[in-house]
């Protein structure tokens, strides 16, 4: 067991300041128990906690740090931009540069707007879709996360398609009722929803690869069919690429699947760990935004020069040849190593992966939607998580999150991680094994 005295003391102090001791819920370790590590430094693939423990990090600030922590070019860009002023509340050249780098990779963003978080991006894209179509309903998928705006804090009821029921207190039922929730990877309920609410659905918002209920890959023609239903019914397609953008490929999931969404939401990765988001898409839709149009949307810190410069430095690095090949090779090495261990030990652990994103589920069955996700063994994950943490490997502190590999991870880091998984699974009687 690593020493966590300082982390514990700081967390106790934080609990007197912040609800639950944190400023974003999953950080509190509620899903896995134990003491959240207070992190004081990150360098490359590693993070260091307040007690001096070092971890190979697969959280990567929940995705954005695709180059690892404190990448020298990102840090230099931040230093230089900050020296020129931390915020102007006026147009600055860094915004234009970052926009050009984004559009070069994702041409579907004919016009875009910067915001300060993924939540804002999704919330604003939905407002725009509602205004553009003159419709009020929104269709989302169970288990997909699109930030914490009221309209998106809605999950499905017990199976099947239902009217939205708020999944957070404080969300007005009348607003939640405008959000329809369908199961991921199932096209029939989507078709039914469009039949039932003909002419009323403004947009379908979807994570093209679901990465907020663990990693759930879209099956066969799921995305293409959803796009087809939506467009035949005059609804817009909003791809939430806050996780997948610049991660699964330079051009995001839309490039991988050959789909041009009407609107795209981007987040943290385009800010290299600074608070950034963006949404963009078809010019005729985007022109409805103020000041060129009648849909209000604004932000004092939107297009913040320091955040924009950090993002531009990261995206410039991601243009270099071989970056995504390297991420794929590291991902494949981890994937193969884990499968080897699982085969050897007979553990009921399923590994899913796309490029540098991976998801682990303690279950015997294939995971394809929220129902099968919830049937996985979250308690086994919690034990596994702590066994990994004790060996210096930081995974997400929740069974329903994913892991991220960065270009800073080395082949040796991956080997060490696989060895830690072997030790974690073989010493833990509580982790279920196949019979
Ligand atoms: N959409 C997706 C797909 C996300 O994963 C997240 C956050 N992880 C968000 C939206 C919200 O982004 P933020 O936390 O920056 O508000």
Coordinates of C-alpha atoms and ligand atoms in Angstrom, one line a residue:
X1 CA 0.0 0.0 0.0
X2 CA 1.4 3.4 -0.9
X3 CA 1.6 6.2 1.6
X4 CA -1.3 8.5 1.2
X5 CA -1.2 10.6 4.4
X6 CA -0.9 14.0 2.7
X7 CA -3.5 13.2 0.1
X8 CA -5.9 12.1 2.9
X9 CA -5.3 15.3 4.8
X10 CA -5.8 17.5 1.8
X11 CA -8.9 15.7 0.8
X12 CA -10.3 16.1 4.4
X13 CA -9.6 19.8 4.1
X14 CA -11.2 20.0 0.6
X15 CA -14.3 18.4 2.1
X16 CA -14.8 21.5 4.2
X17 CA -14.6 23.7 1.1
X18 CA -16.3 21.8 -1.7
X19 CA -19.3 19.5 -1.8
X20 CA -17.9 16.0 -1.6
X21 CA -14.4 17.5 -1.5
X22 CA -14.2 18.0 -5.3
X23 CA -15.1 20.3 -8.1
X24 CA -16.2 17.4 -10.4
X25 CA -17.9 14.3 -9.0
X26 CA -15.9 11.3 -10.3
X27 CA -12.7 12.7 -8.7
X28 CA -14.0 11.9 -5.3
X29 CA -13.4 8.1 -5.8
X30 CA -17.1 7.4 -4.9
X31 CA -17.2 4.7 -7.5
X32 CA -14.1 2.8 -6.2
X33 CA -13.8 3.9 -2.5
X34 CA -10.6 4.9 -0.8
X35 CA -8.6 8.1 -0.7
X36 CA -8.5 10.2 -3.9
X37 CA -4.9 11.0 -4.7
X38 CA -4.2 14.7 -4.7
X39 CA -2.0 15.3 -7.8
X40 CA 0.7 17.9 -7.7
X41 CA 2.7 17.3 -10.9
X42 CA 2.5 15.6 -14.3
X43 CA 5.3 14.9 -16.7
X44 CA 5.0 12.9 -19.9
X45 CA 3.0 9.7 -19.1
X46 CA 3.4 10.1 -15.3
X47 CA 1.6 11.9 -12.5
X48 CA 2.9 12.5 -9.0
X49 CA 0.8 12.8 -5.9
X50 CA 1.2 14.9 -2.7
X51 CA 2.9 12.0 -0.9
X52 CA 5.5 11.7 -3.7
X53 CA 4.0 8.5 -5.2
X54 CA 4.4 8.2 -9.0
X55 CA 1.8 6.6 -11.3
X56 CA 1.7 5.7 -15.0
X57 CA -1.3 7.8 -15.9
X58 CA -4.1 6.6 -18.2
X59 CA -6.6 9.2 -17.1
X60 CA -4.8 12.0 -19.0
X61 CA -7.1 14.6 -17.5
X62 CA -10.0 12.6 -18.9
X63 CA -8.6 12.6 -22.4
X64 CA -7.1 15.9 -23.6
X65 CA -3.5 15.1 -22.8
X66 CA -2.8 13.1 -26.0
X67 CA 0.9 14.3 -25.9
X68 CA 1.2 13.5 -22.2
X69 CA 1.6 15.9 -19.3
X70 CA 3.5 19.2 -19.6
X71 CA 4.5 18.6 -23.2
X72 CA 7.4 21.1 -23.8
X73 CA 5.8 22.8 -26.9
X74 CA 2.5 23.2 -25.2
X75 CA 4.1 24.6 -22.0
X76 CA 6.1 27.0 -24.1
X77 CA 3.1 28.2 -26.1
X78 CA 1.2 28.8 -22.8
X79 CA 4.2 30.8 -21.4
X80 CA 4.5 32.9 -24.5
X81 CA 0.8 33.6 -24.8
X82 CA 0.4 34.4 -21.1
X83 CA 3.3 36.8 -21.2
X84 CA 1.3 38.8 -23.8
X85 CA -1.8 38.9 -21.7
X86 CA -4.1 36.3 -20.2
X87 CA -7.4 37.5 -21.6
X88 CA -8.6 40.4 -23.8
X89 CA -12.3 39.7 -24.4
X90 CA -11.5 40.7 -28.0
X91 CA -10.6 38.8 -31.1
X92 CA -7.0 37.5 -31.0
X93 CA -4.9 35.8 -33.6
X94 CA -4.5 32.5 -31.6
X95 CA -8.3 31.9 -32.2
X96 CA -7.8 32.0 -35.9
X97 CA -4.8 29.8 -35.9
X98 CA -6.5 27.1 -33.7
X99 CA -9.6 27.3 -35.9
X100 CA -7.5 26.7 -39.1
X101 CA -5.9 23.7 -37.5
X102 CA -9.3 22.3 -36.5
X103 CA -10.9 22.8 -39.9
X104 CA -7.9 21.4 -41.7
X105 CA -8.5 18.1 -39.9
X106 CA -12.4 18.3 -39.9
X107 CA -13.6 20.2 -42.9
X108 CA -17.3 19.7 -41.9
X109 CA -16.8 22.6 -39.5
X110 CA -17.4 25.3 -42.2
X111 CA -17.8 27.8 -39.4
X112 CA -17.1 27.2 -35.7
X113 CA -17.3 28.9 -32.4
X114 CA -15.1 28.5 -29.4
X115 CA -16.5 28.1 -25.9
X116 CA -14.9 27.1 -22.6
X117 CA -16.1 23.5 -22.0
X118 CA -17.7 20.5 -23.7
X119 CA -20.9 21.1 -21.8
X120 CA -21.2 24.6 -23.3
X121 CA -20.4 23.2 -26.8
X122 CA -23.2 20.6 -26.6
X123 CA -25.7 23.0 -24.9
X124 CA -25.1 25.6 -27.6
X125 CA -25.2 23.2 -30.5
X126 CA -28.6 21.9 -29.3
X127 CA -30.0 25.5 -28.9
X128 CA -28.8 26.2 -32.5
X129 CA -30.3 23.0 -33.8
X130 CA -33.6 23.8 -32.2
X131 CA -33.6 27.3 -33.7
X132 CA -32.6 26.2 -37.1
X133 CA -35.2 23.5 -37.4
X134 CA -37.9 25.3 -35.4
X135 CA -38.4 22.1 -33.4
X136 CA -38.0 21.4 -29.7
X137 CA -37.3 17.7 -29.1
X138 CA -33.8 16.2 -29.0
X139 CA -32.9 12.5 -29.3
X140 CA -29.9 11.2 -27.3
X141 CA -28.7 7.7 -26.5
X142 CA -28.7 6.1 -23.0
X143 CA -25.2 6.1 -21.5
X144 CA -23.9 8.9 -23.8
X145 CA -22.8 12.0 -21.9
X146 CA -23.1 15.4 -23.5
X147 CA -22.2 17.6 -20.5
X148 CA -24.5 18.7 -17.7
X149 CA -26.9 21.2 -19.4
X150 CA -30.4 20.5 -18.2
X151 CA -31.6 19.0 -21.5
X152 CA -28.8 16.4 -21.5
X153 CA -29.1 15.2 -18.0
X154 CA -31.7 12.6 -19.0
X155 CA -31.4 8.8 -19.3
X156 CA -33.7 6.2 -20.4
X157 CA -36.2 4.5 -18.1
X158 CA -36.1 0.7 -17.7
X159 CA -35.3 -0.4 -21.2
X160 CA -36.8 0.7 -24.5
X161 CA -37.7 4.1 -25.5
X162 CA -39.4 6.4 -23.1
X163 CA -40.0 10.1 -22.6
X164 CA -37.1 11.6 -20.8
X165 CA -36.9 11.3 -17.0
X166 CA -34.4 13.7 -15.4
X167 CA -31.3 11.9 -14.0
X168 CA -30.5 14.8 -11.8
X169 CA -32.5 16.7 -9.2
X170 CA -33.1 20.3 -10.4
X171 CA -33.9 19.4 -14.0
X172 CA -37.5 20.6 -14.7
X173 CA -39.6 17.6 -15.8
X174 CA -41.1 19.7 -18.6
X175 CA -37.6 20.3 -20.1
X176 CA -36.6 16.6 -19.6
X177 CA -39.7 15.6 -21.5
X178 CA -38.3 17.2 -24.6
X179 CA -35.4 14.8 -24.5
X180 CA -36.0 11.3 -26.0
X181 CA -33.6 8.6 -25.0
X182 CA -32.9 5.6 -27.1
X183 CA -30.6 2.6 -26.4
X184 CA -27.2 2.8 -28.1
X185 CA -26.6 0.4 -31.0
X186 CA -30.3 -0.2 -31.6
X187 CA -31.8 1.5 -34.7
X188 CA -35.5 0.3 -34.3
X189 CA -36.3 2.6 -31.3
X190 CA -34.8 5.5 -33.3
X191 CA -37.0 4.9 -36.2
X192 CA -40.0 4.5 -33.9
X193 CA -39.2 7.8 -32.2
X194 CA -39.2 9.6 -35.5
X195 CA -42.5 8.0 -36.4
X196 CA -44.0 8.9 -33.1
X197 CA -42.7 12.5 -33.0
X198 CA -42.9 13.2 -36.7
X199 CA -41.6 16.7 -37.5
X200 CA -40.8 17.5 -33.8
X201 CA -37.2 16.3 -33.4
X202 CA -34.6 19.0 -33.9
X203 CA -31.6 16.8 -33.7
X204 CA -30.0 13.6 -32.8
X205 CA -26.9 14.1 -30.6
X206 CA -24.6 11.1 -30.4
X207 CA -21.1 10.1 -29.3
X208 CA -20.0 8.3 -32.5
X209 CA -18.0 6.0 -30.3
X210 CA -19.5 6.0 -26.8
X211 CA -16.8 6.6 -24.2
X212 CA -18.8 7.7 -21.1
X213 CA -20.2 4.3 -20.1
X214 CA -16.8 2.7 -20.5
X215 CA -16.0 2.2 -24.2
X216 CA -18.9 1.0 -26.3
X217 CA -18.2 0.7 -30.0
X218 CA -20.9 1.4 -32.6
X219 CA -22.1 -1.7 -34.4
X220 CA -22.4 -2.3 -38.1
X221 CA -24.4 0.4 -39.7
X222 CA -25.8 1.9 -36.5
X223 CA -24.4 5.5 -37.1
X224 CA -25.2 5.5 -40.8
X225 CA -28.8 4.4 -40.1
X226 CA -29.3 7.0 -37.4
X227 CA -28.0 9.7 -39.8
X228 CA -30.4 8.4 -42.5
X229 CA -33.5 8.4 -40.2
X230 CA -32.6 11.9 -38.9
X231 CA -32.1 13.4 -42.3
X232 CA -35.1 11.8 -43.8
X233 CA -37.1 13.5 -41.0
X234 CA -35.5 16.9 -41.4
X235 CA -33.6 16.6 -38.1
X236 CA -29.9 17.5 -37.7
X237 CA -27.1 15.2 -36.7
X238 CA -24.9 16.5 -34.0
X239 CA -21.7 14.4 -33.4
X240 CA -20.3 14.9 -29.9
X241 CA -16.6 14.4 -30.6
X242 CA -15.4 15.8 -27.3
X243 CA -13.6 12.5 -26.7
X244 CA -13.2 11.1 -30.2
X245 CA -12.1 14.3 -32.0
X246 CA -8.4 14.3 -32.7
X247 CA -8.2 11.1 -30.6
X248 CA -9.4 8.2 -32.8
X249 CA -8.0 9.9 -35.9
X250 CA -6.8 13.3 -36.8
X251 CA -10.1 13.9 -38.5
X252 CA -12.1 12.3 -35.6
X253 CA -14.8 9.7 -35.7
X254 CA -16.5 11.5 -38.6
X255 CA -13.4 10.7 -40.7
X256 CA -13.2 7.1 -39.5
X257 CA -16.9 6.4 -40.4
X258 CA -17.1 8.6 -43.4
X259 CA -20.0 10.6 -42.0
X260 CA -20.4 14.4 -42.3
X261 CA -22.4 15.6 -39.3
X262 CA -24.4 18.8 -39.6
X263 CA -22.8 20.0 -36.3
X264 CA -19.9 18.8 -34.3
X265 CA -19.0 19.4 -30.7
X266 CA -15.4 19.4 -29.6
X267 CA -13.8 19.8 -26.2
X268 CA -10.8 19.5 -24.0
X269 CA -8.4 17.9 -26.5
X270 CA -8.4 21.1 -28.6
X271 CA -7.2 23.0 -25.6
X272 CA -4.4 20.5 -24.5
X273 CA -5.7 20.6 -21.0
X274 CA -6.8 24.2 -20.9
X275 CA -10.6 24.9 -20.5
X276 CA -11.7 24.9 -24.1
X277 CA -14.6 23.6 -26.2
X278 CA -16.0 24.4 -29.7
X279 CA -18.9 23.6 -31.8
X280 CA -19.3 24.1 -35.6
X281 CA -20.6 22.7 -38.8
X282 CA -22.6 23.7 -41.8
X283 CA -22.2 27.4 -42.5
X284 CA -25.9 28.0 -43.1
X285 CA -26.7 26.6 -39.7
X286 CA -23.8 28.4 -37.9
X287 CA -24.8 31.8 -39.4
X288 CA -27.9 31.7 -37.2
X289 CA -25.6 32.4 -34.2
X290 CA -25.3 35.9 -32.8
X291 CA -24.1 38.4 -34.0
X292 CA -24.8 37.2 -37.5
X293 CA -28.1 35.5 -36.5
X294 CA -30.8 35.3 -33.9
X295 CA -29.5 32.5 -31.6
X296 CA -27.7 34.0 -28.6
X297 CA -24.5 32.5 -27.4
X298 CA -21.5 34.2 -25.8
X299 CA -18.6 33.9 -23.4
X300 CA -16.2 36.4 -21.7
X301 CA -13.4 33.8 -21.8
X302 CA -14.3 32.2 -25.2
X303 CA -11.3 32.0 -27.5
X304 CA -9.0 32.8 -24.5
X305 CA -5.5 33.4 -26.0
X306 CA -3.6 31.2 -23.6
X307 CA -6.0 28.3 -24.1
X308 CA -6.0 28.8 -27.9
X309 CA -2.2 28.9 -28.0
X310 CA -2.0 25.7 -26.0
X311 CA -4.5 24.0 -28.2
X312 CA -2.8 25.2 -31.4
X313 CA 0.6 23.9 -30.1
X314 CA -1.0 20.4 -29.5
X315 CA -2.8 20.2 -32.8
X316 CA 0.4 21.2 -34.6
X317 CA 2.1 18.2 -33.0
X318 CA -0.7 15.9 -34.0
X319 CA -0.2 16.8 -37.7
X320 CA 3.3 15.2 -37.7
X321 CA 3.5 12.0 -39.7
X322 CA 3.3 8.8 -37.6
X323 CA 1.6 10.2 -34.5
X324 CA -1.6 8.2 -34.9
X325 CA 0.3 5.1 -36.0
X326 CA 2.3 5.3 -32.8
X327 CA -0.8 5.7 -30.7
X328 CA -2.3 2.7 -32.5
X329 CA 0.9 0.6 -31.9
X330 CA 0.9 1.4 -28.2
X331 CA -2.8 0.7 -28.0
X332 CA -2.4 -2.6 -29.8
X333 CA 0.5 -3.6 -27.5
X334 CA -1.6 -2.9 -24.4
X335 CA -4.6 -4.7 -25.9
X336 CA -2.6 -7.8 -26.8
X337 CA -0.8 -7.8 -23.4
X338 CA -4.1 -7.6 -21.5
X339 CA -5.7 -10.4 -23.6
X340 CA -2.7 -12.6 -23.0
X341 CA -3.0 -12.1 -19.2
X342 CA -6.8 -12.6 -19.3
X343 CA -6.4 -15.9 -21.3
X344 CA -3.7 -17.1 -18.9
X345 CA -5.6 -16.4 -15.8
X346 CA -9.1 -17.1 -17.1
X347 CA -10.4 -13.8 -15.8
X348 CA -13.8 -12.6 -16.9
X349 CA -12.5 -9.2 -18.1
X350 CA -13.4 -7.8 -21.5
X351 CA -11.1 -5.3 -23.2
X352 CA -12.4 -2.9 -25.8
X353 CA -10.2 -0.5 -27.7
X354 CA -10.2 2.0 -30.5
X355 CA -6.7 3.4 -31.2
X356 CA -5.5 5.0 -27.9
X357 CA -8.8 4.7 -26.0
X358 CA -9.5 1.5 -24.0
X359 CA -12.3 0.3 -21.9
X360 CA -12.4 -2.6 -19.4
X361 CA -15.5 -4.5 -18.2
X362 CA -15.6 -7.3 -15.7
X363 CA -18.2 -9.3 -17.4
X364 CA -18.5 -12.5 -19.5
X365 CA -20.8 -11.0 -22.1
X366 CA -20.2 -8.7 -25.0
X367 CA -20.9 -5.0 -24.0
X368 CA -23.0 -3.1 -26.5
X369 CA -25.3 -0.7 -24.7
X370 CA -26.0 0.8 -21.3
X371 CA -27.9 -2.3 -20.1
X372 CA -24.9 -4.6 -20.8
X373 CA -22.6 -2.1 -19.3
X374 CA -24.6 -2.0 -16.1
X375 CA -24.4 -5.8 -15.9
X376 CA -20.6 -5.7 -15.6
X377 CA -19.1 -6.1 -12.1
X378 CA -18.3 -2.6 -10.8
X379 CA -17.1 -4.0 -7.5
X380 CA -14.5 -6.2 -9.2
X381 CA -13.4 -3.1 -11.1
X382 CA -13.0 -1.1 -7.9
X383 CA -10.7 -3.9 -6.4
X384 CA -8.7 -4.0 -9.6
X385 CA -8.4 -0.2 -9.7
X386 CA -6.9 -0.2 -6.2
X387 CA -4.6 -3.1 -7.0
X388 CA -3.3 -1.2 -10.0
X389 CA -3.0 2.1 -8.1
X390 CA -0.9 0.3 -5.5
X391 CA 1.5 -0.8 -8.2
X392 CA 1.8 2.7 -9.6
X393 CA -0.7 2.6 -12.5
X394 CA -3.6 5.2 -12.4
X395 CA -6.7 4.1 -14.2
X396 CA -10.0 6.0 -14.1
X397 CA -11.6 5.9 -10.7
X398 CA -14.9 4.5 -12.0
X399 CA -16.0 1.3 -13.8
X400 CA -17.8 3.4 -16.4
X401 CA -14.9 5.5 -17.7
X402 CA -12.2 4.8 -20.3
X403 CA -8.4 4.9 -20.4
X404 CA -6.3 7.0 -22.6
X405 CA -2.8 6.4 -24.0
X406 CA -0.6 9.3 -25.0
X407 CA 2.3 9.7 -27.3
X408 CA 4.5 10.1 -24.1
X409 CA 3.8 6.5 -23.0
X410 CA 6.7 4.2 -24.0
X411 CA 6.6 0.5 -24.9
X412 CA 8.2 -0.1 -21.5
X413 CA 5.3 1.7 -19.8
X414 CA 2.9 -0.5 -21.6
X415 CA 4.9 -3.6 -20.6
X416 CA 5.0 -2.5 -16.9
X417 CA 1.2 -1.9 -17.1
X418 CA 0.5 -5.4 -18.4
X419 CA 2.8 -6.8 -15.7
X420 CA 0.8 -4.8 -13.1
X421 CA -2.5 -6.2 -14.5
X422 CA -1.1 -9.7 -14.3
X423 CA -0.2 -9.2 -10.6
X424 CA -3.5 -7.4 -9.8
X425 CA -5.6 -10.1 -11.3
X426 CA -3.6 -13.1 -10.0
X427 CA -3.4 -11.9 -6.4
X428 CA -7.0 -10.9 -6.2
X429 CA -9.3 -13.8 -5.3
X430 CA -12.2 -11.5 -5.4
X431 CA -11.9 -10.8 -9.2
X432 CA -14.2 -13.3 -10.9
X433 CA -12.6 -16.0 -13.0
X434 CA -14.2 -18.1 -15.8
X435 CA -15.1 -21.5 -14.7
Ligands
LIG1 N1 -19.3 15.4 -24.3 C1 -18.5 14.3 -24.1 C2 -18.5 13.2 -25.1 C3 -17.7 14.2 -22.9 O1 -16.9 13.1 -22.7 C4 -17.7 15.3 -22.0 C5 -16.8 15.3 -20.8 N2 -16.1 14.2 -20.6 C6 -18.5 16.4 -22.3 C7 -19.3 16.4 -23.4 C8 -18.6 17.6 -21.4 O2 -17.3 18.2 -21.4 P1 -16.9 19.2 -20.2 O3 -16.6 18.3 -19.1 O4 -15.7 19.9 -20.7 O5 -18.0 20.1 -19.9

